[in-house]
Amino acid sequence: MKQVSYISLSVLAVAIVACERSSEADAQLNTHVVAASDSAISFSDTVRKLAEKIDAQLGDQIVVPMPKDAGGGYTHEQHKRNAKTIYEAGKLYEFTGDDRYAKHVEKLLLAYADMYPSLDLHPAKKEQSPGRLFWQNLNESWWLVYTIQGYDSVKETLSADAREKIENDLLREVSKFLSQGSPETFNKIHNHGTWATAAVGMTGYVIGDNDLVEQALLGLDKSGDYGFLKQLDELFSPDGYYNEGPYYQRYALMPFVLFGQAIEQNEPEREIFNYRDGILIKAIYATIQQNYGGLFFPINDAIKDKDIATVELQYGVAIAYDLTGDPGLLAVAKAQGQVVPTKGGKKLADAISRGKAEPFAYTPMRLRDGALGDQGALDILRASTDPNDLTVVAKNTSQGLGHGHFDKLGLLVYDAGHEIIRDYGAARFVNVEAKFGGHYLPENNSFAKQTIAHNALVVDETSHFNGSTNEGNQYAPELGAFFTSDSLQATTAAITTVYDDVELRRTVAMIKDAAFAKPVIVDVVEGLSDSQHQYDLPFYYNGQLVETNFDIEADPTSRRPLGGENGYQHLWHVGESGVVNDMAQITWLLDRKFYSVTSSVPENTKVIVAEIGANDPNFNLRREPAFIFRTQSDEGVSFASVIEPHGEYNPTVEYTVNSHSTVKSVDHYKSDSASVVMIESKAGQKVGLGIGRGSDDTIEHSVMVDGEAFVWTGPYKIFHSQNHFDGGK
């Protein structure tokens, strides 16, 4: 195999970290991302800021401390800073030819070459796959990905002795540790394995070691059963969805695209960007689609303030635009607010300055899960191409490996730049040493992963798959039809393996109809069983409760946990109520808009008002409210809800418009193979949604509604009020 030095400005993606954003800016929902879309993007400014950062360090003493601290601690952060400096100073040498930058890189690399061979495992080693410089070897892989690029930039300036020492005592040592020394990670089909193979493979190209490259591509035994190519085969679905969810898709994207770039430059005959029908480009687009208002959907183990300005996606956008010329990607780059200082980044900036950007096509879509696309899907419904418009996420995916949560057929709703019905995400403060050393908190397992922490149906206060990841990884939902039209978007999924004798089924639809000022969401949740069970359906709402159609008996002076395990121990019982005429209506206010959930519920349902935070002595959990529909049944249950944005509250000029829900009633009519959800507005208009089992467009369905047959063909049918509502005939 021909070896080519891996030198390219296009790998300078990580240098954008020079413009690190403050934690305060990160905490803002998406305003910094959206506002940036109106700002000019200057390629030269990115390079200038990078030079300012590195120039300020040139006179400093080289600090390479002995490893001691876990994530977030001093030594951990110093080694991260050093890797970035090696990388960034190396790239500045490429830009400027200034020997000061090359000398600074040389000093850092030689200091590490002096220290690394004598290192044992890290003293604060993590419970799985510890590193030597860092508490886990994932960080070691990350460090090498940065460092090898910096070395590649300056190696021609080094003496033969310096190159030999750096390559033998540092780069080969780290590569050997990450590969042969950590086979459980290197051969793992997982984002940790991706970082390891990318680091070792990129190093192999730079130092001319074909054996390292082949191990990275094909696994330690070079069989092809492991390694980077196998990760491309198994970690992405045919639609580019990454099975751990968007948070980890974003994180894994960097090693995938950086190593992909190295492969393309050194072995173009592999045509890596055409591999598996262009899966790397599909993955970039899928990552973009999985955001709302700039923030990634926080499903599974996700930190909720991670946004599309992340450096991994900046690099992905630059690569994708270079390959496709898609003007919609220019809008994404504008929203990111900056471009990577690469040839691709310059191409982006130049095209933006010439006014070539067009809106990115945010569209309703089904992103299939699983290597073959047969392990469920993430279904996204969008009211428009506006990334801040009403959006629904139906989580009908597979378990998602160890980072997956137990929330089969879960739901998220967004509107006007906010989470409306929200997911908790992960219980973790990344690199905040005071919070459990930056680890996932104990409450991540005891609450955040449990089913009751999500907007998903819980049976007998027991989490899906009894909280077993191994069990959950064996099963995925069965998908029904995914449908989109101008007036209706809908998706259905079901699963029979979550509980022994209960089938879960959920249909989520977005309807545009003249009866409502804005689109509404229909949500039908069913638990099908012939046995006696308790059913809980939570909705974690975001805002201030303002109105219900029932009287809540509150707990004003004392509270008790809702249960003893499976996440219930972390919920306070705040109050409860019965339901009037089997219909519950709850309205809350969020940022000048009102939202209502109107639900047809089973007989004897009660509403529990809850709040996160019980049994939390270290105050690790956010205090977020929820209402929970609870009922007992020996013949299964169905909850049919309409989620409705409405009205406006303006505290500045002191007016309120349409603060009450416009929904008068919701009724759910069923036959053996289909059902109809009937919505009546307070103005007397009616809208119906027909839901048929299966996805066959030729099957005819019929449901009796107040003595009249509603008949349609195919999985879904909307009966519009403006069509002089006639029962669908």
XYZ file of C-alpha atoms in Angstrom:
729
model
C 0.000 0.000 0.000
C 1.319 3.414 -0.880
C 1.880 5.546 2.234
C 1.244 9.279 2.013
C 1.889 11.728 4.821
C -1.437 12.746 6.298
C -1.047 16.508 6.050
C -4.150 18.469 5.223
C -5.707 21.708 6.273
C -9.000 19.837 6.149
C -8.177 18.088 9.404
C -8.004 21.375 11.261
C -11.589 20.975 12.400
C -10.701 20.689 16.027
C -8.904 24.017 15.987
C -12.240 25.678 16.195
C -12.047 24.861 19.877
C -9.915 27.986 20.006
C -13.205 29.805 20.006
C -14.498 27.869 22.998
C -17.879 29.022 24.153
C -18.560 29.683 27.807
C -20.699 27.338 29.851
C -23.196 30.156 30.245
C -23.620 30.374 26.481
C -23.932 26.591 26.288
C -26.756 26.695 28.804
C -28.891 28.946 26.626
C -31.379 26.914 24.639
C -30.493 27.899 21.133
C -30.373 31.665 20.969
C -26.630 31.794 20.374
C -26.947 29.364 17.471
C -29.913 31.053 15.846
C -28.562 34.563 16.325
C -25.282 33.548 14.751
C -27.072 32.777 11.511
C -27.293 36.498 10.797
C -23.599 37.123 11.416
C -20.886 37.277 8.799
C -18.568 34.282 8.807
C -14.938 35.145 8.227
C -12.445 32.430 7.432
C -9.533 34.714 8.242
C -11.018 35.525 11.650
C -10.937 31.862 12.636
C -7.244 31.634 11.768
C -6.503 34.938 13.524
C -8.215 33.844 16.743
C -6.316 30.576 16.662
C -3.015 32.445 16.346
C -3.935 34.766 19.220
C -4.605 31.772 21.441
C -1.370 29.936 20.643
C 0.801 33.079 20.674
C -0.260 33.670 24.261
C 1.122 30.236 25.223
C 4.491 30.353 23.456
C 6.322 31.913 26.366
C 4.824 29.579 28.942
C 6.658 26.710 30.564
C 5.843 23.269 29.159
C 3.589 21.523 31.704
C 3.101 17.776 31.311
C 1.922 16.590 34.751
C 1.929 13.029 36.026
C -1.625 11.644 35.594
C -3.648 11.873 38.797
C -7.156 13.302 38.401
C -10.377 11.905 36.984
C -12.455 13.726 34.377
C -12.590 17.454 35.078
C -9.579 17.422 37.398
C -6.405 19.431 36.843
C -4.204 16.777 35.215
C -7.078 15.566 33.021
C -7.756 19.050 31.717
C -4.052 19.885 31.284
C -3.456 16.874 29.063
C -6.504 17.853 27.006
C -5.153 21.378 26.638
C -1.767 20.046 25.598
C -3.282 17.844 22.877
C -5.189 20.810 21.487
C -2.064 22.940 21.593
C -0.027 20.305 19.738
C -2.706 20.182 17.102
C -3.378 23.895 16.787
C 0.252 25.014 16.877
C 1.050 22.411 14.247
C -1.601 23.719 11.948
C -0.485 27.307 12.493
C 2.977 26.261 11.374
C 1.382 24.972 8.166
C -0.412 28.286 7.671
C 2.451 30.618 8.523
C 5.740 28.734 8.313
C 6.654 30.326 11.642
C 9.209 28.049 13.334
C 8.049 29.123 16.790
C 4.934 27.004 16.398
C 6.869 23.942 15.253
C 9.324 24.273 18.137
C 6.480 24.495 20.636
C 4.960 21.296 19.256
C 8.349 19.556 19.397
C 8.866 20.471 23.058
C 5.451 19.128 24.042
C 5.886 15.899 22.086
C 9.347 15.236 23.501
C 8.065 15.831 27.037
C 5.350 13.234 26.500
C 7.858 10.844 24.905
C 9.958 11.109 28.071
C 7.002 10.313 30.315
C 4.671 7.918 28.502
C 6.688 4.661 28.386
C 6.939 4.564 32.188
C 3.240 5.169 32.863
C 1.123 2.486 34.467
C -2.672 2.517 34.351
C -4.178 5.792 35.516
C -4.485 5.980 39.340
C -8.122 7.100 39.100
C -8.873 4.495 36.453
C -12.472 4.210 35.361
C -14.326 0.981 35.974
C -14.041 -0.104 32.351
C -11.117 0.273 29.924
C -8.823 2.606 31.885
C -6.161 4.688 30.171
C -2.673 5.761 31.151
C -2.740 9.524 30.606
C -6.457 9.606 31.377
C -8.898 7.726 33.570
C -10.368 5.938 30.522
C -8.738 5.011 27.259
C -11.471 6.785 25.307
C -9.736 10.014 26.347
C -6.406 8.490 25.323
C -7.806 7.841 21.830
C -9.142 11.379 21.663
C -5.717 12.686 22.719
C -3.962 10.729 19.976
C -6.397 11.864 17.279
C -5.423 15.466 18.063
C -1.732 14.779 18.668
C -0.994 12.755 15.538
C -2.284 15.573 13.357
C -0.060 18.100 15.109
C 2.930 15.831 14.723
C 2.194 15.331 11.036
C 2.230 19.085 10.543
C 5.728 19.596 11.959
C 7.599 16.299 11.549
C 9.577 17.486 8.533
C 11.094 20.217 10.731
C 12.367 17.725 13.318
C 15.762 16.099 13.512
C 16.033 12.383 12.823
C 16.704 11.732 16.509
C 13.671 13.723 17.622
C 11.416 11.945 15.125
C 12.688 8.545 16.192
C 12.117 9.302 19.870
C 8.638 10.744 19.355
C 7.517 7.932 17.063
C 8.987 5.052 19.077
C 8.507 6.260 22.658
C 5.208 8.056 22.222
C 3.170 7.466 19.078
C 3.830 3.742 18.755
C 3.488 3.286 22.508
C 0.088 4.960 22.623
C -1.041 3.084 19.500
C 0.094 -0.236 20.957
C -1.722 0.481 24.221
C -4.949 1.439 22.437
C -4.884 -1.606 20.145
C -3.102 -4.691 21.474
C -3.211 -3.369 25.033
C -6.958 -2.691 24.995
C -8.548 -5.311 22.713
C -11.879 -5.121 24.543
C -12.214 -1.520 23.336
C -10.345 -1.643 20.029
C -12.468 -4.518 18.716
C -15.695 -3.119 20.147
C -18.500 -2.015 17.831
C -19.114 1.159 19.799
C -18.094 4.832 19.734
C -15.130 4.045 22.020
C -13.942 1.558 19.416
C -14.390 4.145 16.676
C -12.166 6.653 18.451
C -9.524 3.973 19.083
C -9.413 2.671 15.519
C -9.369 6.199 14.093
C -6.492 7.223 16.362
C -4.409 4.161 15.572
C -5.204 4.177 11.854
C -4.362 7.866 11.444
C -1.096 7.259 13.307
C -0.306 4.363 10.991
C -0.674 6.589 7.940
C 1.509 9.352 9.407
C 4.396 7.137 10.588
C 4.186 4.762 7.628
C 3.070 1.668 9.535
C 0.752 -0.349 7.290
C 0.167 -2.927 10.037
C -1.462 -0.304 12.279
C -3.630 0.862 9.391
C -4.860 -2.641 8.595
C -5.584 -3.370 12.262
C -7.589 -0.163 12.466
C -9.576 -0.929 9.337
C -10.146 -4.653 9.885
C -9.642 -5.393 13.598
C -6.674 -6.725 15.536
C -6.721 -10.046 13.700
C -7.343 -8.266 10.362
C -10.305 -10.549 9.705
C -12.759 -7.755 9.009
C -15.014 -8.963 11.819
C -13.986 -5.887 13.802
C -12.456 -2.518 13.088
C -13.466 0.716 11.400
C -15.167 -0.778 8.339
C -17.221 -3.124 10.514
C -18.236 -0.137 12.630
C -19.471 1.597 9.480
C -21.448 -1.557 8.682
C -23.076 -2.020 12.071
C -23.274 1.294 13.938
C -25.297 3.162 11.317
C -28.629 2.254 9.807
C -29.103 2.539 6.031
C -30.512 6.036 6.716
C -27.433 7.147 8.659
C -28.972 6.864 12.144
C -26.486 5.919 14.878
C -27.957 3.419 17.290
C -26.925 5.195 20.507
C -28.880 8.294 19.504
C -27.989 11.795 18.269
C -25.849 12.833 21.253
C -23.428 9.981 20.674
C -23.863 10.213 16.904
C -22.521 13.746 17.156
C -19.614 12.570 19.329
C -18.717 9.592 17.135
C -18.941 11.668 13.962
C -15.494 13.217 14.413
C -13.395 10.015 14.337
C -15.538 8.646 11.531
C -15.032 11.644 9.272
C -11.422 12.387 10.241
C -10.312 8.810 9.632
C -12.459 8.777 6.519
C -10.533 11.824 5.308
C -7.225 10.091 6.035
C -8.306 6.968 4.148
C -9.432 9.042 1.170
C -6.101 10.877 1.016
C -3.882 7.824 1.469
C -5.949 5.138 -0.263
C -8.410 6.826 -2.592
C -8.978 3.496 -4.297
C -11.028 2.443 -1.255
C -13.611 5.149 -2.133
C -14.477 5.439 1.534
C -17.095 8.166 1.023
C -18.953 5.841 -1.338
C -18.703 2.934 1.093
C -22.065 1.386 1.932
C -23.992 3.704 -0.363
C -22.341 6.822 1.041
C -23.063 6.055 4.684
C -20.691 8.717 6.048
C -22.496 11.499 4.169
C -25.863 10.073 5.190
C -24.678 10.128 8.796
C -23.808 13.824 8.561
C -27.262 14.680 7.218
C -28.978 12.483 9.791
C -27.072 14.235 12.574
C -28.312 17.616 11.350
C -31.905 16.420 11.105
C -31.840 15.280 14.734
C -31.900 18.750 16.232
C -34.542 21.209 17.265
C -33.712 24.914 17.266
C -30.036 24.007 17.241
C -30.091 21.462 20.098
C -29.846 17.725 19.515
C -32.799 15.580 20.573
C -31.839 14.491 24.119
C -32.813 10.835 23.877
C -30.849 8.129 25.714
C -27.754 9.288 27.612
C -27.623 12.852 26.327
C -26.436 16.163 27.756
C -29.240 18.484 26.779
C -27.302 21.641 25.918
C -25.195 20.101 23.139
C -25.925 21.975 19.912
C -25.131 21.932 16.213
C -22.226 24.362 16.685
C -20.274 21.418 18.084
C -16.930 21.050 16.323
C -17.696 17.504 15.181
C -20.619 18.706 13.085
C -18.759 21.791 11.872
C -16.260 19.462 10.289
C -19.021 17.183 9.002
C -20.796 20.108 7.318
C -17.569 21.222 5.639
C -16.924 17.727 4.257
C -20.511 17.235 3.132
C -20.629 20.600 1.354
C -17.314 19.941 -0.368
C -18.711 16.659 -1.698
C -22.285 17.699 -2.484
C -22.420 21.472 -2.974
C -25.775 21.445 -1.181
C -26.671 25.129 -0.519
C -28.814 24.066 2.439
C -25.625 23.124 4.266
C -24.552 26.763 4.033
C -27.543 27.671 6.209
C -26.397 25.114 8.768
C -22.898 26.610 8.723
C -24.400 30.070 9.236
C -26.380 28.770 12.203
C -23.171 27.278 13.599
C -21.694 30.773 13.459
C -18.229 29.746 12.330
C -16.450 27.415 9.950
C -13.467 25.157 10.434
C -10.165 26.545 9.121
C -9.834 24.005 6.320
C -10.164 24.037 2.585
C -13.731 22.877 3.074
C -14.325 25.568 5.672
C -12.974 28.227 3.363
C -15.235 26.939 0.608
C -18.202 27.263 2.961
C -17.302 30.799 4.012
C -16.734 31.933 0.437
C -20.086 30.518 -0.706
C -21.903 32.142 2.220
C -20.303 35.512 1.434
C -21.546 35.178 -2.149
C -25.108 34.723 -0.909
C -25.488 31.119 -2.035
C -27.100 29.838 1.182
C -30.594 28.383 1.038
C -32.730 27.120 3.950
C -31.805 23.642 5.080
C -34.588 21.154 4.354
C -35.808 20.133 7.794
C -38.489 17.621 6.885
C -40.664 14.922 8.471
C -38.783 11.665 8.220
C -38.339 8.151 9.472
C -34.734 7.375 10.378
C -34.588 3.594 10.512
C -32.506 1.955 13.242
C -30.257 -1.093 13.027
C -27.597 -2.082 10.511
C -30.273 -3.484 8.197
C -32.871 -0.850 9.066
C -35.037 -3.419 10.817
C -34.609 -2.383 14.468
C -37.290 0.271 14.827
C -36.864 3.926 13.910
C -36.694 7.497 15.120
C -39.747 9.189 13.600
C -39.747 12.988 13.263
C -42.858 15.026 12.473
C -42.387 18.710 11.588
C -45.017 21.375 10.957
C -42.692 23.187 8.523
C -39.061 23.530 7.446
C -38.553 26.147 10.187
C -36.294 24.454 12.782
C -38.201 26.281 15.554
C -41.699 25.236 14.464
C -43.884 22.553 16.053
C -41.963 19.268 16.025
C -42.682 15.802 17.413
C -40.205 12.980 17.993
C -41.537 9.433 18.361
C -38.801 7.280 19.887
C -39.480 3.886 18.347
C -35.827 2.870 18.207
C -33.835 -0.092 19.493
C -32.354 -0.053 22.988
C -29.207 1.828 21.960
C -26.644 -0.366 23.733
C -25.416 0.684 27.176
C -26.366 4.315 26.666
C -29.980 3.444 25.855
C -32.932 4.322 28.079
C -35.981 2.170 28.810
C -38.541 4.288 26.996
C -39.997 2.260 24.174
C -42.537 4.272 22.162
C -41.544 7.468 23.974
C -42.544 11.000 22.937
C -40.977 14.474 22.766
C -42.773 17.655 21.648
C -41.193 21.005 20.734
C -42.612 24.384 19.740
C -41.471 28.007 19.422
C -37.886 27.149 20.322
C -38.700 25.183 23.477
C -39.231 21.676 24.750
C -42.945 21.405 25.474
C -43.188 17.770 26.535
C -39.656 16.901 27.424
C -37.174 14.123 27.975
C -34.836 14.232 30.974
C -31.727 13.175 29.081
C -28.762 11.976 31.129
C -28.079 12.597 34.814
C -24.506 13.763 34.479
C -22.331 16.857 34.758
C -19.569 16.205 32.222
C -16.112 17.088 33.575
C -17.572 18.706 36.703
C -15.346 16.971 39.213
C -17.496 17.986 42.200
C -20.415 16.081 40.708
C -19.254 12.483 41.065
C -16.003 13.196 39.268
C -17.794 13.911 35.996
C -19.130 10.346 35.835
C -22.707 9.503 35.073
C -24.431 10.096 38.398
C -26.004 7.213 40.331
C -29.349 8.799 39.508
C -28.719 8.156 35.825
C -29.423 4.489 36.458
C -31.915 4.899 39.288
C -34.002 7.563 37.545
C -32.984 8.965 34.139
C -32.874 5.571 32.401
C -36.048 4.235 34.003
C -39.307 4.229 32.070
C -41.199 6.478 34.508
C -38.658 9.231 33.743
C -40.005 9.401 30.176
C -43.254 10.046 28.372
C -43.864 6.331 27.886
C -46.369 3.811 29.240
C -45.340 1.987 32.437
C -46.986 -1.249 33.567
C -47.067 -2.253 37.260
C -44.443 0.363 38.183
C -41.803 -1.735 36.400
C -39.440 -0.407 33.758
C -39.370 -1.835 30.255
C -37.422 -5.103 30.022
C -37.282 -4.949 33.820
C -34.473 -2.433 33.410
C -32.132 -4.960 31.741
C -29.955 -3.529 28.976
C -29.002 -7.002 27.751
C -32.682 -7.907 27.466
C -33.563 -4.619 25.821
C -30.842 -4.948 23.200
C -32.506 -8.096 21.893
C -35.777 -6.459 20.853
C -37.041 -3.457 18.939
C -40.499 -2.104 18.119
C -42.432 -3.285 15.102
C -43.059 -0.290 12.880
C -46.390 0.614 11.386
C -46.866 3.068 8.559
C -45.096 6.416 8.389
C -47.233 8.881 6.433
C -46.879 12.514 5.415
C -49.127 14.907 3.490
C -49.949 18.604 3.647
C -52.602 18.067 6.319
C -51.457 14.894 8.088
C -48.261 13.326 9.351
C -48.528 10.082 11.304
C -46.538 7.160 12.645
C -47.382 3.976 14.531
C -45.240 1.424 16.356
C -45.893 -1.526 18.658
C -43.872 -3.887 20.818
C -44.815 -7.125 22.574
C -41.541 -7.956 24.340
C -41.363 -5.164 26.917
C -43.685 -6.942 29.360
C -44.647 -10.618 29.505
C -48.339 -10.262 28.664
C -48.838 -6.656 27.528
C -48.515 -5.285 24.000
C -47.651 -1.593 23.825
C -48.870 0.404 20.849
C -48.616 4.114 20.089
C -49.780 6.269 17.190
C -48.639 9.878 16.960
C -50.051 12.253 14.355
C -49.830 15.944 13.496
C -52.991 17.402 11.975
C -53.487 20.724 10.208
C -57.168 21.652 10.114
C -59.252 24.827 9.945
C -60.790 23.933 13.306
C -57.523 24.902 14.998
C -55.395 28.000 14.618
C -52.245 25.881 14.668
C -51.481 22.213 14.013
C -52.430 19.825 16.808
C -50.914 16.517 17.842
C -52.967 13.371 18.334
C -51.338 10.819 20.634
C -52.922 7.384 21.104
C -51.236 5.109 23.668
C -52.510 1.571 24.187
C -51.657 -1.278 26.523
C -53.269 -4.475 25.227
C -53.663 -7.312 27.732
C -56.187 -9.749 29.196
C -54.593 -9.641 32.660
C -54.947 -7.263 35.603
C -52.359 -4.489 35.571
C -51.701 -0.948 36.722
C -50.909 1.481 33.890
C -49.095 4.808 34.305
C -48.707 7.298 31.457
C -46.545 10.317 32.378
C -46.239 13.645 30.582
C -43.280 15.793 31.635
C -44.449 19.273 30.717
C -42.363 22.425 30.540
C -43.992 25.520 31.996
C -46.378 26.814 34.644
C -49.610 24.910 35.259
C -52.508 27.338 34.813
C -55.713 25.338 34.389
C -57.255 21.871 34.710
C -60.814 20.626 34.266
C -60.557 18.818 37.605
C -59.787 19.884 41.165
C -56.369 18.800 42.394
C -56.079 17.662 45.979
C -52.600 19.023 46.603
C -50.006 18.104 49.214
C -49.294 21.672 50.384
C -47.264 20.990 53.542
C -45.647 17.575 53.087
C -44.677 15.219 50.298
C -43.983 11.541 49.856
C -42.160 9.611 47.152
C -44.400 8.089 44.524
C -42.845 4.645 44.986
C -39.821 2.729 46.161
C -37.932 1.659 43.015
C -37.674 1.796 39.209
C -37.402 5.599 39.295
C -40.606 6.112 41.270
C -38.517 6.753 44.401
C -37.243 9.969 42.783
C -40.709 11.441 42.135
C -42.540 13.495 44.719
C -46.293 12.980 44.986
C -47.464 16.616 44.791
C -51.206 16.028 44.454
C -53.838 14.010 42.637
C -57.368 14.078 41.336
C -60.049 11.988 39.771
C -61.186 12.650 36.211
C -64.571 14.059 35.211
C -66.484 12.070 32.564
C -63.327 10.186 31.523
C -61.760 13.320 30.057
C -58.785 15.194 31.483
C -57.634 18.617 30.314
C -54.437 20.263 31.533
C -53.129 23.673 30.365
C -49.788 25.307 31.075
C -47.999 28.514 30.073
C -44.501 28.681 28.631
C -42.801 31.795 27.285
C -45.986 33.632 26.279
C -47.735 30.622 24.742
C -50.284 28.201 26.137
C -50.323 24.436 25.694
C -53.102 22.002 26.521
C -53.362 18.237 26.684
C -56.935 16.986 26.396
C -57.243 13.242 26.947
C -59.856 10.544 26.708
C -58.847 8.194 29.517
C -60.115 4.864 30.865
C -62.806 4.769 33.510
C -61.546 5.342 37.076
C -58.350 7.002 35.892
C -56.751 9.391 38.322
C -54.241 12.132 37.612
C -51.144 12.237 39.790
C -49.267 15.534 39.922
C -45.569 14.813 40.448
C -42.193 16.505 40.577
C -38.682 15.122 40.178
C -36.408 15.386 43.224
C -37.304 12.835 45.902
C -34.527 10.740 47.461
C -31.924 13.084 46.013
C -29.731 14.122 48.957
C -26.980 15.556 46.734
C -29.398 17.613 44.617
C -28.265 15.918 41.428
C -31.662 15.958 39.688
C -33.512 18.854 38.086
C -36.870 19.702 39.676
C -39.250 19.225 36.744
C -43.039 18.727 36.906
C -45.161 15.970 35.430
C -48.719 14.715 35.429
C -49.349 10.984 35.304
C -52.510 9.196 34.208
C -52.947 6.075 36.355
C -55.543 3.352 36.032
C -56.125 -0.315 36.842
C -57.562 -2.653 34.231
C -57.939 -6.349 33.425
C -58.734 -5.721 29.746
C -56.048 -3.294 28.606
C -56.174 0.477 28.274
C -56.077 3.280 25.744
C -55.275 6.955 26.279
C -56.172 9.244 23.375
C -54.787 12.764 23.773
C -54.766 15.968 21.772
C -51.749 18.209 22.388
C -52.596 21.741 21.364
C -50.545 24.971 21.162
C -52.782 28.020 21.514
C -53.076 31.649 22.513
C -50.646 34.291 23.648
C -49.682 35.970 26.900
C -47.914 39.333 26.677
C -46.763 40.699 30.038
C -45.250 43.802 28.470
C -48.509 45.302 27.224
C -50.620 43.153 29.571
C -52.927 41.183 27.335
C -53.910 37.527 27.108
C -55.537 35.911 24.072
C -57.043 32.411 23.790
C -55.610 31.102 27.036
C -58.236 28.331 27.209
C -58.060 25.192 25.111
C -60.250 25.184 22.009
C -60.909 21.439 22.411
C -64.297 20.540 23.847
C -63.970 16.759 23.783
C -61.840 13.841 22.618
C -63.384 10.397 22.046
C -61.757 7.158 20.986
C -63.834 4.595 19.052
C -62.389 1.144 18.301
C -63.004 -1.938 16.213
C -60.949 -5.133 16.066
C -58.425 -3.742 13.599
C -58.830 0.027 13.624
C -59.892 3.048 15.642
C -61.072 6.631 15.211
C -60.096 9.550 17.426
C -62.850 12.168 17.290
C -62.032 15.741 18.300
C -64.732 18.353 18.774
C -63.842 21.999 19.171
C -65.716 24.398 21.413
C -66.946 26.051 18.209
C -68.682 22.802 17.260
C -66.272 21.711 14.531
C -65.251 18.050 14.378
C -62.044 16.464 13.155
C -61.495 12.717 13.026
C -58.379 10.596 12.669
C -58.760 7.038 11.428
C -55.996 4.636 12.489
C -55.743 1.201 10.894
C -53.531 -1.667 11.946
C -50.654 -2.429 9.620
C -49.186 -0.419 6.772
C -50.995 -1.919 3.767
C -52.458 0.858 1.607
C -55.098 -1.478 0.148
C -56.810 -2.710 3.330
C -60.222 -1.210 4.063
C -61.100 -0.273 7.654
C -64.424 0.480 9.290
C -65.237 1.866 12.737
C -68.665 2.706 14.151
C -68.865 6.223 15.568
C -72.152 7.030 17.290
C -73.988 4.587 15.053
C -72.343 5.713 11.821
C -69.698 3.729 9.938
C -66.420 5.515 9.249
C -64.774 3.740 6.319
C -61.372 4.296 4.761
C -58.571 2.483 2.975
C -54.977 2.434 4.180
C -53.375 2.996 7.577
C -54.583 6.557 8.232
C -57.427 8.861 7.277
C -58.147 12.408 8.362
C -61.764 13.587 8.305
C -61.581 17.362 7.891
C -64.035 19.830 9.360
C -63.849 22.043 6.280
C -65.155 19.165 4.154
C -68.618 19.490 5.772
C -67.852 16.640 8.132
C -69.910 13.641 7.033
C -68.445 10.624 8.762
C -65.772 10.113 6.156
C -68.038 8.767 3.434
